[in-house]
PDB file of C-alpha atoms in Angstrom:
ATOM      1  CA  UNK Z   1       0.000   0.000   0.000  1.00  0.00           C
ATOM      2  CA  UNK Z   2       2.737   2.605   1.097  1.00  0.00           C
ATOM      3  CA  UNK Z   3       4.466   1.786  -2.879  1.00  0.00           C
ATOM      4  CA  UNK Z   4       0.954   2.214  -4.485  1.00  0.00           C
ATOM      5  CA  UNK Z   5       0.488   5.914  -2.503  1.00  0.00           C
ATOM      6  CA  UNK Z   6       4.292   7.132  -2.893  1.00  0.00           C
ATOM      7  CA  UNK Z   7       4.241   6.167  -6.773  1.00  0.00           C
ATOM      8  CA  UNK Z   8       3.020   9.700  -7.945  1.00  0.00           C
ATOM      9  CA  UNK Z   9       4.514  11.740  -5.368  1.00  0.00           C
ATOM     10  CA  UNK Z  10       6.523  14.424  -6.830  1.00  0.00           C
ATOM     11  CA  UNK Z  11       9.454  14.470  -4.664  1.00  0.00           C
ATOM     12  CA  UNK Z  12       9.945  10.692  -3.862  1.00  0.00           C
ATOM     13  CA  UNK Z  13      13.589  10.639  -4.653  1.00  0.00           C
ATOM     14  CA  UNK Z  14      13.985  12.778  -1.026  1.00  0.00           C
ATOM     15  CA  UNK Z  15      11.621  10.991   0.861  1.00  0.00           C
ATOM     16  CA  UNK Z  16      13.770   9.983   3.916  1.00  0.00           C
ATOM     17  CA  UNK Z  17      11.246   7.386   5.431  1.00  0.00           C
ATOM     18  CA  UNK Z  18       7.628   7.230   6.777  1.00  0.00           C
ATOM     19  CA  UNK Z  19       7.008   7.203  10.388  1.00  0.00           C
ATOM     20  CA  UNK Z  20       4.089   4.640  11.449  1.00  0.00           C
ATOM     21  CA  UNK Z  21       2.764   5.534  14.961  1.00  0.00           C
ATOM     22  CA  UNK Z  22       1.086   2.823  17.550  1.00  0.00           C
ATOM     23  CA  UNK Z  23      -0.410   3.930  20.889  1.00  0.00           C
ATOM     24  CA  UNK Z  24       0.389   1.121  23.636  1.00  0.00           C
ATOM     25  CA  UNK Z  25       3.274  -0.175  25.773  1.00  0.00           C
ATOM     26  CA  UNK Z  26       6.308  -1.412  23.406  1.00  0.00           C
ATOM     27  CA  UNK Z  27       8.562  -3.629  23.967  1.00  0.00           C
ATOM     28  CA  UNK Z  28      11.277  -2.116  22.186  1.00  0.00           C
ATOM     29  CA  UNK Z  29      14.446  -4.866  22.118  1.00  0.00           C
ATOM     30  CA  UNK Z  30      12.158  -7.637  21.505  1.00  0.00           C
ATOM     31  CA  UNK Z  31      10.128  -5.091  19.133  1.00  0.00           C
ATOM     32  CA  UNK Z  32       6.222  -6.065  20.238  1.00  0.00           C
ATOM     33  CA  UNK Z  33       3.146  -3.964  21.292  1.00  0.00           C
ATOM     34  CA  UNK Z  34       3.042  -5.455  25.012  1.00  0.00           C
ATOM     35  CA  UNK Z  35      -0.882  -3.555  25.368  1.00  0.00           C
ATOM     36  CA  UNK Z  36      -2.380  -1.507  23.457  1.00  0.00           C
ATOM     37  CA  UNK Z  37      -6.220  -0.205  24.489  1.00  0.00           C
ATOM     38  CA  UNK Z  38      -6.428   2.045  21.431  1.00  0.00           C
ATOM     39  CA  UNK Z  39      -5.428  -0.812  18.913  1.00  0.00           C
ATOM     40  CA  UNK Z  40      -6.889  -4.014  21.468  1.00  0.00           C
ATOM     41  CA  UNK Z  41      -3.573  -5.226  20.965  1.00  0.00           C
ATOM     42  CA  UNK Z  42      -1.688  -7.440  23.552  1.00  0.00           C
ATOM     43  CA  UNK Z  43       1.467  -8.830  22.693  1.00  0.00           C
ATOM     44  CA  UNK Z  44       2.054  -8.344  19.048  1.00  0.00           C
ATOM     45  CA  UNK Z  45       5.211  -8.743  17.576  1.00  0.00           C
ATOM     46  CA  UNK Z  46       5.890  -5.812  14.888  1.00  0.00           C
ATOM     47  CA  UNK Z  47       7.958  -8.193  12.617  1.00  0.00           C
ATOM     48  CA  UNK Z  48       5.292  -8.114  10.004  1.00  0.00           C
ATOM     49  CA  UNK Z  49       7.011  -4.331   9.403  1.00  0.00           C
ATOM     50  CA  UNK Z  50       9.981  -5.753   8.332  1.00  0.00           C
ATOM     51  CA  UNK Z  51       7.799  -8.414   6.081  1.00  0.00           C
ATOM     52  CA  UNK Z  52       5.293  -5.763   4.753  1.00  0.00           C
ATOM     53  CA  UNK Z  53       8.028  -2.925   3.591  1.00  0.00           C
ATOM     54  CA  UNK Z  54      10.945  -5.382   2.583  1.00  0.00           C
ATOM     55  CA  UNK Z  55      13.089  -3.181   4.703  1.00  0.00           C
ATOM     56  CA  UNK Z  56      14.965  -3.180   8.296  1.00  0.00           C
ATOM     57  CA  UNK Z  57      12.938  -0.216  10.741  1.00  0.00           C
ATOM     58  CA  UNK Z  58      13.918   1.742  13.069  1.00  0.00           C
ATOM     59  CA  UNK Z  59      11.803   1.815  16.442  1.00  0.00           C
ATOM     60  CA  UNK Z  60      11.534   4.982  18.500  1.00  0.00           C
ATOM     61  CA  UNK Z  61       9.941   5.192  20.980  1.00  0.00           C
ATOM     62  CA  UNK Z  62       8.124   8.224  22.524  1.00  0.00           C
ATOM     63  CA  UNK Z  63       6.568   8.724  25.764  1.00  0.00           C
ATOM     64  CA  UNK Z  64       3.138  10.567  25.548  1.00  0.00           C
ATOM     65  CA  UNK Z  65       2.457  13.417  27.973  1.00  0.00           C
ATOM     66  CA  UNK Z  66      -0.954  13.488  30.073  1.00  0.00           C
TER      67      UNK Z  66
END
């Protein structure tokens, strides 16, 4: 899907990379959603990235504030 949407973007050759957000608790060296109310999502490895893009990611992770 990301291909299909990027193919007619004018400026592709700069893109840099596409951030994917997820609200929950992340494991982030074993790279899984631990719990996630927003998504009902409890331990859900984030492999299928990697599988889905063909590519290594990067995960950051960012602490919301209340």
């Amino acid at each position: 899907m990301a291909e299909n949407f990027l193919k007619d973007a004018k400026y592709q050759e700069k893109l840099l990379g596409i951030e994917i957000s997820i609200l929950g608790i992340i494991h982030q060296k074993e790279r899984f959603v631990i719990k996630s109310h927003a998504l009902q999502l409890e331990n859900y490895s984030l492999n299928f990235l990697e599988q889905s893009f063909s590519i290594r990611f990067t995960l950051k992770i960012t602490q919301m504030r209340p």
